[in-house]
C-alpha positions as a printed Julia matrix, in Angstrom:
454×3 Matrix{Float64}:
  95.17   87.19   77.89
  99.09   86.74   78.36
 100.54   87.39   82.89
 103.93   89.13   82.75
 104.53   88.84   86.8
 107.13   91.66   87.67
 109.23   90.18   90.74
 110.67   93.39   92.23
 108.99   97.39   91.98
 112.72   99.27   92.32
 113.46  101.47   88.95
 113.87   98.8    86.8
 110.74   97.17   87.56
 108.24  100.26   87.8
 109.92  101.08   85.22
 108.94   97.9    82.77
 105.39   98.25   84.04
 105.07  101.97   83.05
 106.81  101.17   79.86
 104.45   97.26   79.18
 101.28   99.65   79.97
 102.36  102.22   77.1
 102.6    99.76   74.54
 100.32   97.11   75.17
  97.03   97.18   73.71
  94.0    96.72   76.15
  93.32   93.46   76.49
  96.68   91.63   75.23
  98.24   90.96   77.95
  98.19   91.55   81.71
 100.99   93.14   84.22
 100.74   92.13   87.4
 103.99   93.59   90.05
 104.92   92.4    93.25
 106.24   94.03   95.76
 107.28   94.78   99.7
 107.06   98.09   99.77
 103.95  100.6    97.99
 105.82  102.6    96.71
 109.61  102.44   94.34
 112.95  104.72   96.27
 114.74  107.35   93.94
 117.72  105.6    95.21
 120.43  108.43   93.96
 118.14  110.55   95.89
 118.75  109.25   99.62
 121.67  111.08  100.6
 119.67  114.45  100.13
 117.28  113.18  101.94
 119.86  111.93  105.14
 120.74  116.13  104.59
 117.6   117.18  105.12
 117.47  119.33  101.17
 114.61  116.85   99.65
 111.55  116.12  101.34
 111.51  111.93  102.18
 107.92  111.31  100.38
 109.35  113.32   97.21
 112.24  110.69   97.39
 109.91  108.0    96.5
 107.04  106.87   94.03
 103.93  106.16   94.65
 102.95  102.18   92.82
  99.42  102.53   92.52
  99.57  106.42   91.86
 101.16  105.7    88.32
 100.81  102.12   87.3
  96.35  102.13   86.43
  97.25   99.42   84.62
  99.16   96.94   86.58
  98.05   94.78   89.42
  99.89   96.41   92.3
 100.3    93.44   94.91
 102.0    94.74   98.26
 103.68   91.29   99.16
 107.51   89.61   99.57
 108.04   87.24   96.17
 109.37   84.94   98.35
 109.75   81.37   95.65
 109.83   81.7    91.58
 109.58   77.22   90.32
 109.68   78.67   86.45
 109.42   75.23   85.97
 106.02   75.51   86.9
 105.3    79.02   86.44
 104.4    79.47   89.8
 105.22   82.31   92.24
 104.84   82.21   96.29
 103.81   86.1    97.18
 103.86   85.72  100.74
 101.92   88.83  102.47
 103.22   90.65  105.24
  99.12   89.68  106.87
  97.94   86.21  106.2
  99.03   83.04  104.5
 101.6    82.72  101.72
  99.39   81.3    98.09
 100.89   80.46   94.97
  99.89   82.87   91.17
 100.92   81.8    88.14
 101.85   83.52   85.19
 103.64   83.26   82.35
 106.21   85.55   81.58
 108.51   85.93   84.01
 110.27   89.57   84.82
 112.98   89.83   87.19
 114.49   92.83   88.44
 114.39   92.06   92.22
 117.17   94.88   92.69
 120.75   94.68   95.21
 120.36   94.69   98.87
 123.48   95.97  101.25
 126.08   93.59  101.46
 127.81   92.91  104.75
 131.13   91.08  106.19
 130.54   89.43  109.47
 132.15   92.15  111.47
 131.27   92.54  114.86
 129.11   94.67  115.67
 128.05   95.63  112.21
 125.03   94.63  111.89
 123.65   95.58  115.49
 125.03   98.89  115.53
 125.14  100.1   112.15
 122.23  101.09  108.98
 122.57  100.98  104.98
 121.88  103.35  103.09
 118.89  101.51  100.84
 115.81  102.48  101.87
 114.05  105.98  102.56
 113.07  104.67  106.33
 118.05  104.9   106.64
 118.21  108.2   105.0
 114.88  109.7   107.29
 116.52  108.31  110.6
 119.78  109.08  109.58
 118.92  113.24  108.8
 116.02  112.71  112.6
 119.57  111.44  114.33
 121.74  113.76  113.58
 119.19  116.17  114.62
 118.59  114.77  117.86
 122.44  114.73  118.52
 122.9   117.92  117.9
 119.7   118.86  120.46
 121.14  116.64  122.97
 124.2   117.27  122.86
 123.78  121.55  123.04
 123.06  120.77  126.5
 125.71  118.86  127.58
 129.27  119.94  129.36
 132.25  118.86  126.47
 132.9   115.15  128.14
 133.39  111.31  126.32
 129.43  110.83  125.51
 128.98  114.33  124.49
 132.26  113.7   121.53
 130.18  110.25  120.74
 127.45  111.6   120.09
 128.79  113.94  117.56
 130.76  111.31  115.83
 129.38  110.28  112.56
 130.86  107.12  111.12
 130.89  105.98  107.39
 132.6   103.01  105.95
 132.38  102.37  102.39
 134.17  105.14   99.64
 131.94  104.04   96.67
 130.09  107.4    95.25
 126.71  106.0    97.77
 129.15  106.04  100.77
 130.83  109.48   99.5
 127.64  111.06   98.77
 126.14  110.49  102.08
 129.33  111.22  104.18
 128.98  114.34  102.34
 125.48  115.81  102.48
 126.03  114.5   105.74
 128.43  116.59  106.7
 126.87  119.26  105.12
 123.87  119.34  107.58
 126.08  119.27  111.17
 127.78  121.89  109.2
 124.41  124.04  109.07
 123.06  123.07  112.35
 125.99  124.33  114.63
 124.61  128.07  113.58
 121.47  127.4   115.33
 123.32  125.53  118.5
 125.71  128.3   120.02
 126.79  125.66  122.45
 129.13  123.61  119.7
 132.41  124.64  118.46
 132.59  123.15  115.29
 135.64  121.33  116.33
 133.2   119.32  118.02
 131.63  117.55  115.74
 133.39  114.3   114.2
 132.66  112.95  110.74
 135.01  110.32  109.67
 134.6   107.5   106.13
 136.31  104.15  106.25
 137.72  103.02  102.77
 139.61   99.96  102.79
 140.81  100.35   98.46
 143.5   102.75   98.56
 141.29  105.61   96.75
 137.27  106.45   96.71
 134.77  106.24   93.76
 137.1   104.18   91.3
 133.8   105.51   89.19
 135.95  108.41   89.0
 139.81  110.21   87.93
 142.36  110.26   90.28
 142.23  114.01   90.21
 139.45  114.02   91.08
 138.93  111.82   93.71
 141.85  113.44   95.25
 139.82  117.21   95.32
 137.04  115.48   96.64
 139.17  114.05   99.73
 140.8   117.88   99.8
 137.12  120.0    99.66
 135.84  117.16  101.97
 139.48  117.77  105.01
 138.74  121.34  104.28
 135.08  120.52  106.18
 135.78  119.09  108.37
 135.43  115.67  107.83
 138.65  113.14  107.37
 138.93  109.42  104.88
 140.28  107.1   106.33
 142.32  104.93  103.09
 143.6   101.28  102.92
 141.42  100.71  106.48
 139.53   98.74  107.02
 136.84   98.43  110.4
 137.62   95.83  112.47
 135.09   96.44  115.22
 131.14   98.06  116.04
 130.69   96.79  119.22
 128.46   98.95  121.7
 128.59  101.11  119.06
 132.72  101.6   118.79
 134.21  101.98  115.52
 138.12  100.38  115.72
 139.78  100.25  112.71
 142.54   97.89  111.5
 144.68  100.98  111.7
 144.43  100.71  115.43
 142.23  103.92  115.7
 138.6   103.74  117.82
 135.1   106.3   117.64
 133.26  105.69  119.84
 129.15  106.76  118.61
 125.87  105.23  117.55
 125.67  106.36  114.24
 127.41  104.24  111.47
 126.18  104.17  107.99
 127.92  101.31  106.16
 127.48  101.73  102.2
 130.61   98.81  101.83
 129.39   96.68   98.53
 125.96   94.81   97.47
 125.12   92.58   96.03
 121.78   91.27   94.35
 118.97   90.24   95.95
 119.5    86.31   97.65
 115.44   85.56   96.49
 116.83   84.53   93.11
 120.58   82.28   94.81
 118.43   79.71   97.44
 114.45   80.3    96.1
 114.3    79.71   92.26
 115.21   77.91   89.4
 116.81   80.38   87.55
 120.36   80.34   86.5
 122.94   82.71   88.82
 126.1    83.91   88.19
 129.19   82.91   91.12
 128.52   86.84   92.88
 124.38   85.96   92.84
 123.25   87.52   90.08
 120.71   86.36   86.9
 122.24   85.42   84.54
 120.93   87.87   81.59
 121.48   88.32   77.24
 122.09   91.63   76.4
 118.67   91.33   74.93
 117.69   90.51   78.81
 116.47   87.15   78.41
 117.49   84.86   81.17
 120.01   82.58   80.01
 121.23   79.21   81.66
 123.92   76.59   80.04
 120.9    74.79   77.84
 120.76   78.39   75.91
 117.74   80.88   76.89
 115.41   80.39   79.38
 111.6    80.74   77.62
 109.54   83.23   78.99
 111.83   84.94   81.88
 113.39   88.05   81.6
 116.11   89.79   83.75
 116.84   93.33   84.03
 118.43   95.62   86.62
 120.92   95.34   89.69
 120.26   91.97   90.31
 120.51   91.13   86.38
 124.12   90.29   84.83
 123.43   92.29   81.94
 126.19   92.12   79.14
 127.15   95.0    78.54
 128.51   95.38   74.7
 129.52   99.35   74.35
 133.28   97.48   76.64
 133.01  100.33   79.09
 131.72   97.56   82.01
 133.36   96.17   85.12
 134.37   92.51   83.37
 132.21   92.76   80.78
 128.6    93.52   82.61
 126.98   96.32   82.81
 127.52   98.63   86.09
 124.46   98.05   89.35
 123.21  101.37   88.35
 121.08  103.84   88.18
 121.38  104.89   84.82
 121.96  100.99   83.99
 118.73  100.26   85.45
 116.22  102.4    84.21
 116.83  101.85   80.68
 117.31   98.08   80.71
 113.91   98.02   81.63
 112.85  100.37   79.02
 114.5    97.57   76.52
 113.53   94.29   78.38
 109.17   95.88   77.53
 109.79   96.58   74.17
 112.27   93.39   73.82
 108.47   92.0    75.73
 105.87   93.42   73.51
 108.25   92.52   69.88
 107.91   88.54   71.5
 104.72   88.94   72.07
 104.0    89.83   67.75
 105.98   87.34   66.72
 109.51   89.95   66.46
 113.08   89.87   67.53
 114.0    91.39   70.93
 116.62   94.15   70.6
 120.44   93.91   71.84
 120.89   96.73   74.9
 123.87   98.87   74.38
 123.93  101.93   76.43
 127.47  104.1    77.18
 128.19  105.67   79.88
 126.91  109.28   80.24
 129.96  109.98   83.37
 128.99  110.17   87.31
 127.58  112.64   88.46
 128.38  112.92   92.46
 126.54  116.1    95.09
 128.39  116.82   97.81
 126.18  118.99   99.98
 125.42  122.23   99.52
 126.6   123.63   96.35
 129.88  121.23   95.7
 129.45  118.65   93.76
 132.21  115.56   91.09
 131.8   115.23   87.52
 133.36  113.14   85.34
 132.81  111.69   81.79
 136.22  110.43   80.34
 139.32  112.16   80.84
 136.85  114.84   81.85
 136.36  116.31   85.21
 134.08  119.33   86.95
 133.99  120.26   90.55
 132.07  122.21   92.32
 128.89  124.5    91.97
 129.35  123.51   88.49
 128.83  120.09   89.15
 126.67  120.0    91.92
 124.37  122.16   89.69
 124.52  119.63   87.08
 123.89  116.79   89.54
 121.15  118.64   90.82
 120.01  118.68   87.21
 120.26  115.31   86.15
 118.83  113.91   89.01
 115.77  115.59   88.86
 115.08  115.41   85.23
 115.34  111.48   86.34
 113.24  110.56   88.68
 110.24  108.72   86.67
 106.87  110.95   86.82
 106.11  114.84   86.44
 104.48  114.84   89.78
 107.44  113.51   91.04
 109.44  116.65   89.3
 107.63  119.76   90.49
 107.42  118.43   94.09
 112.33  117.99   93.96
 112.54  121.56   91.89
 110.28  122.84   93.7
 111.51  121.71   97.74
 115.12  123.01   96.13
 113.29  125.95   95.75
 112.01  126.36   98.16
 115.1   125.87  100.03
 117.29  128.48   98.43
 114.48  130.74   99.29
 113.55  129.35  103.04
 116.56  127.92  104.0
 117.03  123.82  105.19
 113.97  122.25  107.19
 115.87  121.41  110.59
 112.63  119.23  112.75
 113.44  116.02  113.38
 110.06  113.78  113.42
 111.73  110.75  114.87
 109.56  110.37  117.86
 107.2   109.5   115.14
 108.21  105.8   115.76
 106.74  106.53  119.38
 103.45  108.43  118.65
 101.18  107.23  121.68
 103.74  107.44  124.11
 102.68  112.14  124.0
  98.45  110.1   124.34
 100.33  107.16  127.45
 101.85  109.18  129.18
  98.79  112.06  130.43
  95.75  109.32  129.73
  93.09  108.4   132.46
  93.03  104.46  132.92
  90.49  103.39  135.11
  91.3   101.97  138.8
  92.08   98.99  139.91
  89.56   97.58  141.51
  89.99   97.04  145.73
  90.83   94.05  146.95
  88.73   91.53  149.63
  88.45   92.6   152.58
  88.83   89.29  154.91
  85.27   89.81  156.17
  83.24   89.22  153.4
  84.34   85.21  153.62
  81.64   82.75  154.67
  82.08   81.77  158.58
  83.92   78.37  158.63
  81.41   75.53  159.39
  81.5    74.03  162.59
């Protein structure tokens, strides 16, 4: 039986595994998926998780629950030796071991790309994982709780200042959703005023959201300004030491919430720990049919899709000739990849991946959005409805779709949930505070010592 190894359980890896389960005949192949996490994160929902608009568990999909015929291994693939068709599997507990395969599918996604700016590694958080989004939500709520008991001053100002670095789609959506949450919180904190809360987005380029038109981008900046959020263009973050964000313009913003969204890069796995061909940016080199290709031609039995792969964009709408790394391409590439693997197993030729960009849509807080398709730009409530409709339908599995739409409906009726669960990181603290402990043993008396010899 052919052994297929999928490296990475993100959107592309999860979708590829589901499609293979649907298309493979029983006994035709055994699919194994390896990922450090037991769930797939639907990243377009992370900004709404950060704003409390989506229950965190609803933005992730259990791998084992929805991949019934796939062997799921919760561990890291620390090395791929395609020459011998083996992968090194490193679990969180226990020793690393070698796993053989016949076909490898690389869908390990990407990670946050950072620069050696002082203080960023120690004080910033990304927006690539559900845990990061939950931390941002809880931190905003906790800061409001703390600030509401303080007199005006430097410490209260620091707690109510929030900084996002990066003005792409992820950064703008995160920034706007955070501002939306903060505005909603003010109704429950009469001791805090609108002007007490400061939001700053730092973008090195002269504009935001390159996927949309200049007109739409300017509308977004104006809308954010009206909501009390400032976008700093042509500005770089030069330091974040001790939580004080310093910019190239000389501004300083003391804060304890710094969200870094200024770029992404391919998972370093393929560049440093495999013998697969990669380009200068660290992406695995793929053909339009999603087979991996090196200088000497096709690498047999090796496939790639999603953000980690440099896939030619045959529609002509990509960047430098390649598909942009987004969920729209990842899921469609994964479906085509699965079809092509099944086709080659049965002696048929693979098909090239072709997809014309459907446009870009962003959620910018409750009732506010932006959409761009070609020269058509839509903003405000209609774009917000389009954003929720598209991503609500795009998240995998009907089970998750029902949970997400149900949550949104509940929010419209009941309002946003402002409960912070940040103390979940210290679950034993409550018990330990009052737990009875054995009394320390009494020290031995000197009278109990044996008499000295005469």
